[in-house]
Amino acid sequence: MAPPSPYLAGAPIQLQPLSFTWLDGHAIELAALRLDQVDPELSGNKWFKLLHHLEAAAAAGAEGLISLGGPHSNHLHALAAAGRRFGLRTVGLLRGHPQDTPTVQDLLDCGMALHWLGYGGYRERYQPEFWAPWQARYPGFHCVPEGGGGLLGALGCAELVAELQQPLEAFGWGDYHGCWLAAGTGTTLAGLVLGEAGRHPVYGALAGPGEHAVAATVATLLQQAGRDDTGYRLFDASRRGFGRFDPELVRFMRDAEREGGMPLEPVYTAKALMALREQVRAGFFAPGSRLVFVHTGGLQGLRGANLDAVLQAEPGPGAAETGREKRPAASRRQG
Ligand SMILES: *Cc1c(COP(=O)(O)O)cnc(C)c1O
């Protein structure tokens, strides 16, 4: 295994025991790997996805980093904070039209230069000519794919498996039977599969529809890393769609936060935990299983959401919006 990234802060990640009433009677032990606590500014899976991008930028002598995302993006938030901390300029290409969100405020505070692309302009991001004008405008900047994806992103998340060993020991678990986490693009999941190398299965709870796209992304990343598929499984956790919240989800999240003693957010982590409850109830895990719930962070993105409005909304398809702007379905992603 590669040596740990020099950008890793060195503070061990906490593994926290979780007890929920819905675990009672199933003889399943659950602990959360608190990536949300890794660092006050650089938190969650987005930080691990950036590790090797930072190394690549340093190796290339890049003056800065350029990437894209939405106005609540956890990825741009981590990127902007990393740029400030490690002395790299950062440029963010944003989806939609200028708006003021707590995330955007933080990006500006970190000194990130923002360019709003509109929705149409943002959809162009997969076109081969998309990057050329930005590379001309910011010569030598290292381009980071949306969400910190790609093989470099996955390899950063592979380090999580090694990071897990120390807290596991402190926790008194000799071994565990699998990791459960939220999946957006599947990059983080692919990294865990690479890090596990078949030792434990990895379970991904899909935060949005599109199991095929996620499976294809994971397959591509494993292939690029020169590895076979060594054991993962996807579960639907998307409920009404990516970034959509319903009253049952919000109530579940609030109960889980209270019982579990850890904060969650509704886009990824609460949906993932709710899908885990479903599988526990369905008897998917054998009694005696010890599971690691990877808390992928994302709490900063919650600041823009009005969850009380969700609870007050009439249940029914499409009734519970997030309190955020309606976005075209194809680009409704947090990145
Ligand atoms: C981005 C994100 C994910 C999804 O990560 P992928 O690597 O795209 O699957 C999960 N949880 C949180 C909190 C995120 O911000």
GROMACS .gro file of C-alpha atoms and ligand atoms in nm:
model
  350
    1MET     CA    1   0.000   0.000   0.000
    2ALA     CA    2   0.117   0.354  -0.078
    3PRO     CA    3   0.247   0.563   0.213
    4PRO     CA    4  -0.016   0.789   0.370
    5SER     CA    5  -0.063   1.127   0.213
    6PRO     CA    6   0.150   1.406   0.364
    7TYR     CA    7  -0.166   1.615   0.360
    8LEU     CA    8  -0.337   1.395   0.617
    9ALA     CA    9  -0.351   1.585   0.943
   10GLY     CA   10  -0.249   1.287   1.153
   11ALA     CA   11  -0.529   1.313   1.408
   12PRO     CA   12  -0.693   0.972   1.432
   13ILE     CA   13  -1.048   0.953   1.310
   14GLN     CA   14  -1.299   0.869   1.580
   15LEU     CA   15  -1.499   0.550   1.571
   16GLN     CA   16  -1.814   0.605   1.772
   17PRO     CA   17  -2.046   0.333   1.898
   18LEU     CA   18  -2.403   0.379   1.785
   19SER     CA   19  -2.708   0.243   1.957
   20PHE     CA   20  -3.050   0.277   1.801
   21THR     CA   21  -3.374   0.120   1.912
   22TRP     CA   22  -3.408  -0.027   1.561
   23LEU     CA   23  -3.096  -0.233   1.626
   24ASP     CA   24  -3.252  -0.395   1.933
   25GLY     CA   25  -3.302  -0.766   1.896
   26HIS     CA   26  -3.089  -0.796   1.582
   27ALA     CA   27  -2.756  -0.856   1.758
   28ILE     CA   28  -2.581  -0.616   1.524
   29GLU     CA   29  -2.313  -0.379   1.643
   30LEU     CA   30  -2.272  -0.049   1.467
   31ALA     CA   31  -2.003   0.218   1.489
   32ALA     CA   32  -1.964   0.542   1.297
   33LEU     CA   33  -1.637   0.646   1.138
   34ARG     CA   34  -1.669   1.020   1.191
   35LEU     CA   35  -1.520   1.176   0.879
   36ASP     CA   36  -1.732   1.479   0.960
   37GLN     CA   37  -1.498   1.542   1.253
   38VAL     CA   38  -1.165   1.503   1.079
   39ASP     CA   39  -1.108   1.876   1.067
   40PRO     CA   40  -1.327   2.178   1.132
   41GLU     CA   41  -1.279   2.308   0.778
   42LEU     CA   42  -1.170   2.015   0.569
   43SER     CA   43  -1.419   1.753   0.657
   44GLY     CA   44  -1.590   1.450   0.518
   45ASN     CA   45  -1.515   1.229   0.224
   46LYS     CA   46  -1.447   1.533   0.005
   47TRP     CA   47  -1.127   1.595   0.195
   48PHE     CA   48  -1.000   1.242   0.129
   49LYS     CA   49  -1.099   1.273  -0.235
   50LEU     CA   50  -0.877   1.580  -0.258
   51LEU     CA   51  -0.561   1.433  -0.104
   52HIS     CA   52  -0.405   1.304  -0.424
   53HIS     CA   53  -0.526   1.600  -0.625
   54LEU     CA   54  -0.328   1.822  -0.389
   55GLU     CA   55  -0.024   1.601  -0.436
   56ALA     CA   56  -0.065   1.609  -0.813
   57ALA     CA   57  -0.095   1.988  -0.806
   58ALA     CA   58   0.218   2.016  -0.592
   59ALA     CA   59   0.410   1.773  -0.814
   60ALA     CA   60   0.318   1.978  -1.121
   61GLY     CA   61   0.413   2.303  -0.948
   62ALA     CA   62   0.057   2.429  -1.006
   63GLU     CA   63  -0.026   2.772  -0.875
   64GLY     CA   64  -0.381   2.672  -0.800
   65LEU     CA   65  -0.677   2.440  -0.834
   66ILE     CA   66  -0.987   2.476  -1.042
   67SER     CA   67  -1.306   2.275  -1.007
   68LEU     CA   68  -1.683   2.288  -1.031
   69GLY     CA   69  -1.994   2.236  -0.822
   70GLY     CA   70  -2.325   2.375  -0.702
   71PRO     CA   71  -2.395   2.658  -0.457
   72HIS     CA   72  -2.408   2.413  -0.163
   73SER     CA   73  -2.120   2.197  -0.282
   74ASN     CA   74  -1.933   2.005  -0.015
   75HIS     CA   75  -1.658   1.949  -0.267
   76LEU     CA   76  -1.593   2.315  -0.347
   77HIS     CA   77  -1.611   2.389   0.024
   78ALA     CA   78  -1.331   2.143   0.100
   79LEU     CA   79  -1.131   2.257  -0.203
   80ALA     CA   80  -1.148   2.624  -0.107
   81ALA     CA   81  -1.043   2.548   0.250
   82ALA     CA   82  -0.757   2.324   0.132
   83GLY     CA   83  -0.638   2.595  -0.105
   84ARG     CA   84  -0.627   2.850   0.170
   85ARG     CA   85  -0.451   2.615   0.410
   86PHE     CA   86  -0.187   2.492   0.168
   87GLY     CA   87  -0.125   2.816  -0.015
   88LEU     CA   88  -0.287   2.736  -0.348
   89ARG     CA   89  -0.519   2.969  -0.535
   90THR     CA   90  -0.862   2.823  -0.604
   91VAL     CA   91  -1.117   2.883  -0.876
   92GLY     CA   92  -1.475   2.756  -0.854
   93LEU     CA   93  -1.703   2.718  -1.156
   94LEU     CA   94  -2.054   2.724  -1.017
   95ARG     CA   95  -2.379   2.581  -1.139
   96GLY     CA   96  -2.662   2.828  -1.188
   97HIS     CA   97  -2.682   3.200  -1.135
   98PRO     CA   98  -2.516   3.404  -0.862
   99GLN     CA   99  -2.672   3.343  -0.525
  100ASP     CA  100  -2.570   3.387  -0.169
  101THR     CA  101  -2.558   3.070   0.038
  102PRO     CA  102  -2.355   2.997   0.351
  103THR     CA  103  -2.137   2.774   0.133
  104VAL     CA  104  -2.077   3.050  -0.124
  105GLN     CA  105  -1.991   3.287   0.160
  106ASP     CA  106  -1.729   3.043   0.288
  107LEU     CA  107  -1.585   2.999  -0.062
  108LEU     CA  108  -1.541   3.374  -0.090
  109ASP     CA  109  -1.393   3.394   0.261
  110CYS     CA  110  -1.135   3.135   0.156
  111GLY     CA  111  -1.040   3.353  -0.139
  112MET     CA  112  -1.185   3.131  -0.409
  113ALA     CA  113  -1.253   3.309  -0.739
  114LEU     CA  114  -1.608   3.225  -0.845
  115HIS     CA  115  -1.752   3.205  -1.195
  116TRP     CA  116  -2.123   3.135  -1.232
  117LEU     CA  117  -2.188   2.930  -1.544
  118GLY     CA  118  -2.570   2.928  -1.546
  119TYR     CA  119  -2.743   2.594  -1.589
  120GLY     CA  120  -2.676   2.557  -1.962
  121GLY     CA  121  -2.313   2.649  -1.923
  122TYR     CA  122  -2.273   2.402  -1.640
  123ARG     CA  123  -2.423   2.123  -1.850
  124GLU     CA  124  -2.141   2.178  -2.100
  125ARG     CA  125  -1.889   2.042  -1.850
  126TYR     CA  126  -1.859   1.704  -2.019
  127GLN     CA  127  -1.783   1.858  -2.361
  128PRO     CA  128  -1.425   1.810  -2.471
  129GLU     CA  129  -1.375   2.183  -2.529
  130PHE     CA  130  -1.514   2.284  -2.188
  131TRP     CA  131  -1.185   2.326  -2.003
  132ALA     CA  132  -0.978   2.502  -2.271
  133PRO     CA  133  -1.090   2.863  -2.199
  134TRP     CA  134  -1.048   2.810  -1.824
  135GLN     CA  135  -0.703   2.665  -1.870
  136ALA     CA  136  -0.616   2.962  -2.088
  137ARG     CA  137  -0.744   3.200  -1.824
  138TYR     CA  138  -0.574   3.016  -1.535
  139PRO     CA  139  -0.261   2.867  -1.690
  140GLY     CA  140  -0.110   2.572  -1.510
  141PHE     CA  141  -0.396   2.533  -1.263
  142HIS     CA  142  -0.469   2.173  -1.171
  143CYS     CA  143  -0.822   2.078  -1.281
  144VAL     CA  144  -1.014   1.867  -1.029
  145PRO     CA  145  -1.317   1.681  -1.165
  146GLU     CA  146  -1.661   1.757  -1.026
  147GLY     CA  147  -1.699   1.620  -0.674
  148GLY     CA  148  -1.327   1.538  -0.660
  149GLY     CA  149  -1.392   1.226  -0.861
  150GLY     CA  150  -1.174   1.015  -1.084
  151LEU     CA  151  -0.903   0.770  -0.993
  152LEU     CA  152  -0.713   1.023  -0.781
  153GLY     CA  153  -1.026   1.083  -0.578
  154ALA     CA  154  -1.085   0.713  -0.526
  155LEU     CA  155  -0.723   0.649  -0.427
  156GLY     CA  156  -0.750   0.915  -0.157
  157CYS     CA  157  -1.053   0.734  -0.015
  158ALA     CA  158  -0.868   0.402  -0.027
  159GLU     CA  159  -0.652   0.545   0.253
  160LEU     CA  160  -0.957   0.543   0.477
  161VAL     CA  161  -0.922   0.169   0.524
  162ALA     CA  162  -0.576   0.210   0.671
  163GLU     CA  163  -0.700   0.505   0.877
  164LEU     CA  164  -0.970   0.282   1.019
  165GLN     CA  165  -0.726   0.037   1.176
  166GLN     CA  166  -0.611   0.254   1.464
  167PRO     CA  167  -0.958   0.355   1.585
  168LEU     CA  168  -1.070  -0.006   1.543
  169GLU     CA  169  -0.804  -0.118   1.785
  170ALA     CA  170  -0.886   0.155   2.032
  171PHE     CA  171  -1.248   0.055   1.999
  172GLY     CA  172  -1.182  -0.307   2.083
  173TRP     CA  173  -1.318  -0.453   1.765
  174GLY     CA  174  -1.075  -0.713   1.644
  175ASP     CA  175  -1.251  -0.721   1.312
  176TYR     CA  176  -1.563  -0.598   1.138
  177HIS     CA  177  -1.793  -0.739   0.875
  178GLY     CA  178  -1.839  -0.452   0.634
  179CYS     CA  179  -1.859  -0.078   0.572
  180TRP     CA  180  -2.183   0.101   0.494
  181LEU     CA  181  -2.177   0.446   0.336
  182ALA     CA  182  -2.368   0.691   0.120
  183ALA     CA  183  -2.287   0.683  -0.250
  184GLY     CA  184  -2.327   0.975  -0.490
  185THR     CA  185  -2.095   0.913  -0.783
  186GLY     CA  186  -1.956   0.598  -0.618
  187THR     CA  187  -1.600   0.734  -0.607
  188THR     CA  188  -1.570   0.705  -0.230
  189LEU     CA  189  -1.717   0.356  -0.240
  190ALA     CA  190  -1.469   0.256  -0.512
  191GLY     CA  191  -1.188   0.385  -0.293
  192LEU     CA  192  -1.303   0.175   0.000
  193VAL     CA  193  -1.329  -0.130  -0.226
  194LEU     CA  194  -0.970  -0.064  -0.336
  195GLY     CA  195  -0.853  -0.017   0.022
  196GLU     CA  196  -1.031  -0.329   0.143
  197ALA     CA  197  -0.896  -0.538  -0.144
  198GLY     CA  198  -1.156  -0.804  -0.072
  199ARG     CA  199  -1.108  -0.821   0.305
  200HIS     CA  200  -1.453  -0.684   0.387
  201PRO     CA  201  -1.753  -0.606   0.171
  202VAL     CA  202  -1.849  -0.243   0.109
  203TYR     CA  203  -2.215  -0.142   0.099
  204GLY     CA  204  -2.321   0.173  -0.084
  205ALA     CA  205  -2.653   0.345  -0.017
  206LEU     CA  206  -2.747   0.538  -0.331
  207ALA     CA  207  -2.836   0.900  -0.254
  208GLY     CA  208  -2.988   0.942  -0.598
  209PRO     CA  209  -3.134   0.727  -0.871
  210GLY     CA  210  -2.896   0.581  -1.124
  211GLU     CA  211  -2.762   0.255  -0.991
  212HIS     CA  212  -2.626   0.179  -1.339
  213ALA     CA  213  -2.425   0.499  -1.358
  214VAL     CA  214  -2.275   0.439  -1.014
  215ALA     CA  215  -2.194   0.076  -1.094
  216ALA     CA  216  -2.031   0.191  -1.419
  217THR     CA  217  -1.825   0.454  -1.237
  218VAL     CA  218  -1.709   0.201  -0.980
  219ALA     CA  219  -1.621  -0.051  -1.251
  220THR     CA  220  -1.420   0.210  -1.442
  221LEU     CA  221  -1.232   0.320  -1.132
  222LEU     CA  222  -1.148  -0.035  -1.028
  223GLN     CA  223  -1.031  -0.109  -1.380
  224GLN     CA  224  -0.815   0.206  -1.389
  225ALA     CA  225  -0.662   0.096  -1.061
  226GLY     CA  226  -0.595  -0.244  -1.212
  227ARG     CA  227  -0.819  -0.432  -0.971
  228ASP     CA  228  -1.107  -0.669  -1.001
  229ASP     CA  229  -1.441  -0.607  -0.840
  230THR     CA  230  -1.372  -0.744  -0.496
  231GLY     CA  231  -1.705  -0.722  -0.331
  232TYR     CA  232  -1.945  -0.437  -0.301
  233ARG     CA  233  -2.317  -0.398  -0.321
  234LEU     CA  234  -2.549  -0.106  -0.388
  235PHE     CA  235  -2.881  -0.032  -0.218
  236ASP     CA  236  -3.136   0.227  -0.315
  237ALA     CA  237  -3.160   0.503  -0.056
  238SER     CA  238  -3.280   0.786  -0.281
  239ARG     CA  239  -3.645   0.801  -0.168
  240ARG     CA  240  -3.795   1.088  -0.373
  241GLY     CA  241  -3.476   1.164  -0.559
  242PHE     CA  242  -3.143   1.328  -0.507
  243GLY     CA  243  -3.158   1.624  -0.270
  244ARG     CA  244  -3.529   1.571  -0.203
  245PHE     CA  245  -3.650   1.530   0.150
  246ASP     CA  246  -3.975   1.397   0.290
  247PRO     CA  247  -4.118   1.423   0.641
  248GLU     CA  248  -4.040   1.062   0.729
  249LEU     CA  249  -3.674   1.115   0.640
  250VAL     CA  250  -3.651   1.433   0.843
  251ARG     CA  251  -3.815   1.269   1.146
  252PHE     CA  252  -3.584   0.969   1.112
  253MET     CA  253  -3.284   1.198   1.090
  254ARG     CA  254  -3.377   1.394   1.401
  255ASP     CA  255  -3.444   1.076   1.602
  256ALA     CA  256  -3.118   0.923   1.482
  257GLU     CA  257  -2.923   1.234   1.574
  258ARG     CA  258  -3.066   1.224   1.924
  259GLU     CA  259  -3.029   0.850   1.980
  260GLY     CA  260  -2.696   0.817   1.803
  261GLY     CA  261  -2.542   1.135   1.938
  262MET     CA  262  -2.409   1.256   1.607
  263PRO     CA  263  -2.524   1.517   1.357
  264LEU     CA  264  -2.648   1.406   1.016
  265GLU     CA  265  -2.760   1.581   0.698
  266PRO     CA  266  -3.047   1.471   0.478
  267VAL     CA  267  -2.884   1.454   0.132
  268TYR     CA  268  -2.646   1.166   0.201
  269THR     CA  269  -2.587   1.048   0.557
  270ALA     CA  270  -2.944   1.036   0.690
  271LYS     CA  271  -3.063   0.859   0.376
  272ALA     CA  272  -2.778   0.611   0.404
  273LEU     CA  273  -2.855   0.537   0.769
  274MET     CA  274  -3.224   0.497   0.692
  275ALA     CA  275  -3.146   0.247   0.418
  276LEU     CA  276  -2.927   0.061   0.665
  277ARG     CA  277  -3.220   0.038   0.906
  278GLU     CA  278  -3.426  -0.112   0.624
  279GLN     CA  279  -3.167  -0.383   0.558
  280VAL     CA  280  -3.122  -0.458   0.928
  281ARG     CA  281  -3.498  -0.501   0.959
  282ALA     CA  282  -3.506  -0.718   0.649
  283GLY     CA  283  -3.247  -0.947   0.808
  284PHE     CA  284  -2.978  -0.880   0.549
  285PHE     CA  285  -2.702  -0.892   0.812
  286ALA     CA  286  -2.633  -1.203   1.014
  287PRO     CA  287  -2.662  -1.175   1.393
  288GLY     CA  288  -2.324  -1.093   1.541
  289SER     CA  289  -2.230  -0.860   1.253
  290ARG     CA  290  -2.013  -0.562   1.332
  291LEU     CA  291  -2.063  -0.281   1.084
  292VAL     CA  292  -1.882   0.047   1.024
  293PHE     CA  293  -2.111   0.330   0.916
  294VAL     CA  294  -1.886   0.576   0.735
  295HIS     CA  295  -2.013   0.925   0.816
  296THR     CA  296  -1.915   1.103   0.496
  297GLY     CA  297  -1.969   1.452   0.639
  298GLY     CA  298  -2.156   1.712   0.436
  299LEU     CA  299  -2.291   1.900   0.735
  300GLN     CA  300  -2.190   2.238   0.596
  301GLY     CA  301  -2.433   2.189   0.306
  302LEU     CA  302  -2.722   2.158   0.548
  303ARG     CA  303  -2.708   2.525   0.638
  304GLY     CA  304  -2.909   2.616   0.328
  305ALA     CA  305  -3.196   2.374   0.389
  306ASN     CA  306  -3.522   2.447   0.569
  307LEU     CA  307  -3.618   2.113   0.722
  308ASP     CA  308  -3.904   2.246   0.934
  309ALA     CA  309  -4.077   2.340   0.610
  310VAL     CA  310  -4.043   1.978   0.500
  311LEU     CA  311  -4.214   1.860   0.819
  312GLN     CA  312  -4.496   2.107   0.769
  313ALA     CA  313  -4.547   2.020   0.403
  314GLU     CA  314  -4.828   1.792   0.296
  315PRO     CA  315  -4.693   1.450   0.218
  316GLY     CA  316  -4.732   1.358  -0.144
  317PRO     CA  317  -4.513   1.329  -0.451
  318GLY     CA  318  -4.313   1.642  -0.508
  319ALA     CA  319  -4.474   1.822  -0.214
  320ALA     CA  320  -4.165   1.835   0.000
  321GLU     CA  321  -3.902   2.042  -0.168
  322THR     CA  322  -3.580   2.120   0.001
  323GLY     CA  323  -3.631   2.489   0.045
  324ARG     CA  324  -3.366   2.529  -0.219
  325GLU     CA  325  -3.422   2.635  -0.574
  326LYS     CA  326  -3.569   2.383  -0.813
  327ARG     CA  327  -3.301   2.266  -1.044
  328PRO     CA  328  -3.321   2.080  -1.371
  329ALA     CA  329  -3.332   1.709  -1.297
  330ALA     CA  330  -3.013   1.634  -1.489
  331SER     CA  331  -2.803   1.871  -1.280
  332ARG     CA  332  -2.963   1.820  -0.943
  333ARG     CA  333  -2.653   1.712  -0.767
  334GLN     CA  334  -2.451   1.847  -0.486
  335GLY     CA  335  -2.111   1.755  -0.629
  336LIG     C1  336  -2.021   1.389  -0.203
  336LIG     C2  337  -2.076   1.316  -0.085
  336LIG     C3  338  -2.105   1.178  -0.090
  336LIG     C4  339  -2.091   1.098  -0.215
  336LIG     O1  340  -1.958   1.071  -0.249
  336LIG     P1  341  -1.924   0.996  -0.385
  336LIG     O2  342  -1.779   0.976  -0.380
  336LIG     O3  343  -1.964   1.088  -0.498
  336LIG     O4  344  -2.004   0.872  -0.391
  336LIG     C5  345  -2.150   1.116   0.025
  336LIG     N1  346  -2.169   1.186   0.139
  336LIG     C6  347  -2.144   1.317   0.148
  336LIG     C7  348  -2.171   1.386   0.275
  336LIG     C8  349  -2.096   1.387   0.037
  336LIG     O5  350  -2.071   1.519   0.046
   0.00000   0.00000   0.00000
